[in-house]
Short mmCIF file of C-alpha atoms and ligand atoms in Angstrom, two decimals:
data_model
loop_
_atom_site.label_atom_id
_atom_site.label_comp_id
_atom_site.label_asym_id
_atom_site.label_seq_id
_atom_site.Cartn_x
_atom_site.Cartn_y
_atom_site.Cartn_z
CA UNK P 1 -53.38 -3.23 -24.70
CA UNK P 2 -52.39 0.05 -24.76
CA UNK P 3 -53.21 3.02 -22.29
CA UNK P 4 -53.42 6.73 -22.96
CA UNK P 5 -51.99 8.77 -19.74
CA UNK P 6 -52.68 12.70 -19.80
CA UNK P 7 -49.24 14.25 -18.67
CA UNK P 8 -50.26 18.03 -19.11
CA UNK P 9 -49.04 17.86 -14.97
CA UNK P 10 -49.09 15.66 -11.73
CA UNK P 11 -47.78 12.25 -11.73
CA UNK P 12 -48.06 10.75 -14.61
CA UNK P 13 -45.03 9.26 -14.52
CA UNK P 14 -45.72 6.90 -11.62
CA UNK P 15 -48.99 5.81 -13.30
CA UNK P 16 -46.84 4.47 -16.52
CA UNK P 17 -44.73 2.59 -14.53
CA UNK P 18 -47.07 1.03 -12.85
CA UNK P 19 -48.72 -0.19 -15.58
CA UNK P 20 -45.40 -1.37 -17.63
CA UNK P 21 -44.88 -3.50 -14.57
CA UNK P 22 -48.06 -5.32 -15.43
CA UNK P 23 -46.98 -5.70 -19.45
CA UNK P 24 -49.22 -2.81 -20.29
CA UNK P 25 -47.88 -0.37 -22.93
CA UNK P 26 -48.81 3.36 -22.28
CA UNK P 27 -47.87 7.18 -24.15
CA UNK P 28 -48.52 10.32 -22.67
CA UNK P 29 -51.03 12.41 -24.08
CA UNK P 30 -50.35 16.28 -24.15
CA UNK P 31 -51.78 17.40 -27.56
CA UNK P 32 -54.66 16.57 -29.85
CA UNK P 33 -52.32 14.61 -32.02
CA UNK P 34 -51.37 12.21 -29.32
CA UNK P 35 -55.29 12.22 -28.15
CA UNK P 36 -56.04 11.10 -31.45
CA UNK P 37 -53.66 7.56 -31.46
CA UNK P 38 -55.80 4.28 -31.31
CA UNK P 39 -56.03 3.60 -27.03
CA UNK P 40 -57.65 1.13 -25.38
CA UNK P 41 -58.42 3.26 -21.92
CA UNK P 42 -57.24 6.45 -20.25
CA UNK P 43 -55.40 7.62 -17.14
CA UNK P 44 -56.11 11.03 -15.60
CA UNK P 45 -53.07 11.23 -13.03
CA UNK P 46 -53.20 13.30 -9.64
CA UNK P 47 -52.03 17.00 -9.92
CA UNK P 48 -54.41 19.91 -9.44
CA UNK P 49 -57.55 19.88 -11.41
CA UNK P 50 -57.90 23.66 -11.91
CA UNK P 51 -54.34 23.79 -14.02
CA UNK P 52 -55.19 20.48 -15.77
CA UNK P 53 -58.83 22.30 -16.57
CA UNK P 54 -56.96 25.33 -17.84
CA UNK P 55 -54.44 23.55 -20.24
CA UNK P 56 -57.21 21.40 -21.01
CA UNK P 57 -59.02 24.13 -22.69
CA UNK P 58 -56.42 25.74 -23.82
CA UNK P 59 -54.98 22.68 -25.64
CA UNK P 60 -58.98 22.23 -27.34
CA UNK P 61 -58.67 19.21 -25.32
CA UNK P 62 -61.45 18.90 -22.97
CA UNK P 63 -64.41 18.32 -25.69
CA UNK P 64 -62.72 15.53 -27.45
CA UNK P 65 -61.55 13.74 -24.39
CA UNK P 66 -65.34 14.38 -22.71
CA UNK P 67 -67.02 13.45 -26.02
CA UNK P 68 -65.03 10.15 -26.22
CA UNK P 69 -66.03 9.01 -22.52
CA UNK P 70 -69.38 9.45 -23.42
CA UNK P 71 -69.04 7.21 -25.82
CA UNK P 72 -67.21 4.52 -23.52
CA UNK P 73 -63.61 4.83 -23.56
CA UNK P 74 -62.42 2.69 -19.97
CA UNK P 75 -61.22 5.33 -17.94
CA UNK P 76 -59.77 5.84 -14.20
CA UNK P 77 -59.34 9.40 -12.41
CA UNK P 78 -56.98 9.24 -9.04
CA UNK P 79 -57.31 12.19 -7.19
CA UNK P 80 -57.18 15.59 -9.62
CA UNK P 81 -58.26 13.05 -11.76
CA UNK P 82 -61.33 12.29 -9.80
CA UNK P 83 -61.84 15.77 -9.59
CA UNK P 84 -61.96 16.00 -13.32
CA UNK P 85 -64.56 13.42 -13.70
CA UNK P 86 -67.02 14.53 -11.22
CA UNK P 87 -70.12 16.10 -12.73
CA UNK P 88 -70.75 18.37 -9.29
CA UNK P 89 -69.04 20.15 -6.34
CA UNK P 90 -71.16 20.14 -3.59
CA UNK P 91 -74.25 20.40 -5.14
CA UNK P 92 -73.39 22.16 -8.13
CA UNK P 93 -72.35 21.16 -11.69
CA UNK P 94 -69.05 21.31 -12.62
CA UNK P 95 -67.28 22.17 -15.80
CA UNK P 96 -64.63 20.29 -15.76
CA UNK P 97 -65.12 16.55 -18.13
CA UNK P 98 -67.93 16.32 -15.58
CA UNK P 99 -68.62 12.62 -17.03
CA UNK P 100 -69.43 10.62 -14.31
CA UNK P 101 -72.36 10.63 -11.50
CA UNK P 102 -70.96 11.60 -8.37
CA UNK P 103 -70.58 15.05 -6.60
CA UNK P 104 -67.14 15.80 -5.07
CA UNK P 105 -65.76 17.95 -2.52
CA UNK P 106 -62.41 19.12 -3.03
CA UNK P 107 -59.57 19.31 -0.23
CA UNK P 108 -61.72 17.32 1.97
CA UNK P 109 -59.23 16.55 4.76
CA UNK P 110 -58.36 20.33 5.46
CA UNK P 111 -54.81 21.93 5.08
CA UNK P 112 -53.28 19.77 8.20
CA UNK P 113 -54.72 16.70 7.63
CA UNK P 114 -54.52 17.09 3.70
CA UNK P 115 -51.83 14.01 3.38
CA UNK P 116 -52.03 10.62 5.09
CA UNK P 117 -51.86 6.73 4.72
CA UNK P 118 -54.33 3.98 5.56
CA UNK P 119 -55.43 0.98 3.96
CA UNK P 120 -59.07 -0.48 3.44
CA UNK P 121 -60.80 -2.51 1.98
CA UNK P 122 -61.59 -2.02 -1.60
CA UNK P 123 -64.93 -3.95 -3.66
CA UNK P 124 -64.05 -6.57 -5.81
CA UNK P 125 -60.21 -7.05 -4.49
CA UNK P 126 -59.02 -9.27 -1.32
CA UNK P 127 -58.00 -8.16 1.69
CA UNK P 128 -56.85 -4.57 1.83
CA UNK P 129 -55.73 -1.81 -0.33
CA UNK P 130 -52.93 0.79 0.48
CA UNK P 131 -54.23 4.45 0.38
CA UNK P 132 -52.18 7.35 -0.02
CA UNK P 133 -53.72 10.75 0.25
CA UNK P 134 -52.14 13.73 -0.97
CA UNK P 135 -54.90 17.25 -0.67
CA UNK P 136 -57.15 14.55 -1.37
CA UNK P 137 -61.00 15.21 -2.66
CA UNK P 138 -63.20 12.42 -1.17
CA UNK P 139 -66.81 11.91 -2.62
CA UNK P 140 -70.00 13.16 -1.18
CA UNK P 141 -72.23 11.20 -2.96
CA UNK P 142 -73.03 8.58 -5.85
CA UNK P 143 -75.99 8.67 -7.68
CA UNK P 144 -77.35 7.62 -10.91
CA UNK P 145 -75.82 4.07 -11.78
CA UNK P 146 -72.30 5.50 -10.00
CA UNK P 147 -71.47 2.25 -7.56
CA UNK P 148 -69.29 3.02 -4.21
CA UNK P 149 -66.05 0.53 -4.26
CA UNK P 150 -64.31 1.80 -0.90
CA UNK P 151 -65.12 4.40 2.39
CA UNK P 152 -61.78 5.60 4.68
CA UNK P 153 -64.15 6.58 8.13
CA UNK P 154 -67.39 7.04 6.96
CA UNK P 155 -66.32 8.89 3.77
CA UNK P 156 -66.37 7.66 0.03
CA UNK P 157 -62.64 7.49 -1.55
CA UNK P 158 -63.66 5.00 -4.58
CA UNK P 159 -66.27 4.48 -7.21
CA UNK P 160 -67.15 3.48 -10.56
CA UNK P 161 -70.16 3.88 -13.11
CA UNK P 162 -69.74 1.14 -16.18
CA UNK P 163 -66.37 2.04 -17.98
CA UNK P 164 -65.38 4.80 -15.57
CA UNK P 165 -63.34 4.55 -12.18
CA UNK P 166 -62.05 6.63 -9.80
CA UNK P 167 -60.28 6.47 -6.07
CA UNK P 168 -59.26 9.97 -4.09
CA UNK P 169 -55.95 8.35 -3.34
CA UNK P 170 -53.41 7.22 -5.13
CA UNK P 171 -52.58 3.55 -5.72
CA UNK P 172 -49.78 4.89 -8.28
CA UNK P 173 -47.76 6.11 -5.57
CA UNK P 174 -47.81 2.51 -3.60
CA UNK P 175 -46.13 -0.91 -4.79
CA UNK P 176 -49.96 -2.51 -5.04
CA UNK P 177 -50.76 -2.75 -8.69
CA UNK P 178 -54.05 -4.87 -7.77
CA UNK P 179 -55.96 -1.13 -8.37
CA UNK P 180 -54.76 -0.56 -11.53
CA UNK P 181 -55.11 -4.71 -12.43
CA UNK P 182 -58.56 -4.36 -11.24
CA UNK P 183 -59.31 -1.22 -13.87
CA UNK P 184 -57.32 -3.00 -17.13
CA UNK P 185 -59.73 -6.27 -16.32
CA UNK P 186 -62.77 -3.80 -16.52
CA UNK P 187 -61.60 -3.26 -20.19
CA UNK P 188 -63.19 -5.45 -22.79
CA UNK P 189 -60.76 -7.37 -24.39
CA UNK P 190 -60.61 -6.27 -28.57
N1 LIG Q 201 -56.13 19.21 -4.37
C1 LIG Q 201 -55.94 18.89 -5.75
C2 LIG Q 201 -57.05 19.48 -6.62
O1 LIG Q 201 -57.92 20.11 -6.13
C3 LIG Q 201 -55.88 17.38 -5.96
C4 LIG Q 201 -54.66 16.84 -5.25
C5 LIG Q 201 -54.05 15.65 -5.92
O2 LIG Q 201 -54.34 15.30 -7.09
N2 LIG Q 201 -53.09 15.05 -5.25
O3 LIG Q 201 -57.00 19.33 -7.83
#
């Protein structure tokens, strides 16, 4: 198996080595020649979704990766990456890959509160999850066929819809790989 990871920005880095610890192989994508390699999923890392947005467009990016999501390619958002997914902000649509059913809000937790660590339980995985949060979005709502896989207080942090996943924190930055295991056994198997 072997998983594309945009590294325009954010942390990347922390997402490939999590997944070489599980035996997954992994290159960075940060042109439309690497976009275009044979992948089985894609990673978009944590960072801030208005300069990955930018670059995306810049780089003729954003229409390719969106058009190929459509079309199924397995993917998982943390954070930014969640951001990036989202097809509205409060209410509105957003124009970002705006892929997936579920309306985000952006810096959720505030300034002072924007960085913290819990741990919950998480749908489809024992016990519970670590959950870092770092100027964290958190998710409004779900709708369409968008299913909720984990609340912190009251609040939505993790979801999915078919082949795409997403969680406001970021399981990258803990030493729990069951997050990412749980998104490479959503991949069908070529
Ligand atoms: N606050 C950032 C944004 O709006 C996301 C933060 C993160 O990815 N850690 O894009």
């Amino acid at each position: 198996m072997r998983i594309a990871v945009l590294a325009l920005q954010g942390a990347f880095a922390e997402h490939q080595q999590m997944l070489h610890s599980l035996g997954v192989e992994t290159f960075q994508v940060r042109n439309k020649c690497d976009w275009e390699k044979p992948k089985d999923g894609l990673i978009l890392p944590g960072g801030e979704s208005t300069t990955m947005t930018k670059l995306l467009n810049e780089l003729d990016l954003l229409l390719p990766i969106q058009e190929e999501i459509s079309q199924g390619l397995p993917v998982f958002g943390t954070c930014a990456g969640l951001i990036m997914l989202a097809r509205k902000e409060n209410g509105k649509p957003s124009n970002r890959l705006s892929t997936m059913d579920i309306d985000v809000c952006r810096n959720a937790y505030g300034r002072q509160l924007g960085s913290f660590h819990t741990e919950e339980a998480f749908k489809g995985i024992e016990g519970t999850i670590p959950m870092t949060f770092i100027r964290a979005p958190y998710i409004n709502e779900v709708f369409g066929d968008a299913e909720i896989l984990a609340t912190v207080d009251g609040n939505i942090v993790a979801a999915r819809q078919h082949h795409q996943m997403v969680t406001a924190f970021h399981p990258e930055l803990d030493n729990d790989t069951r997050v990412h295991a749980y998104f490479l056994n959503s991949i069908p198997k070529r």
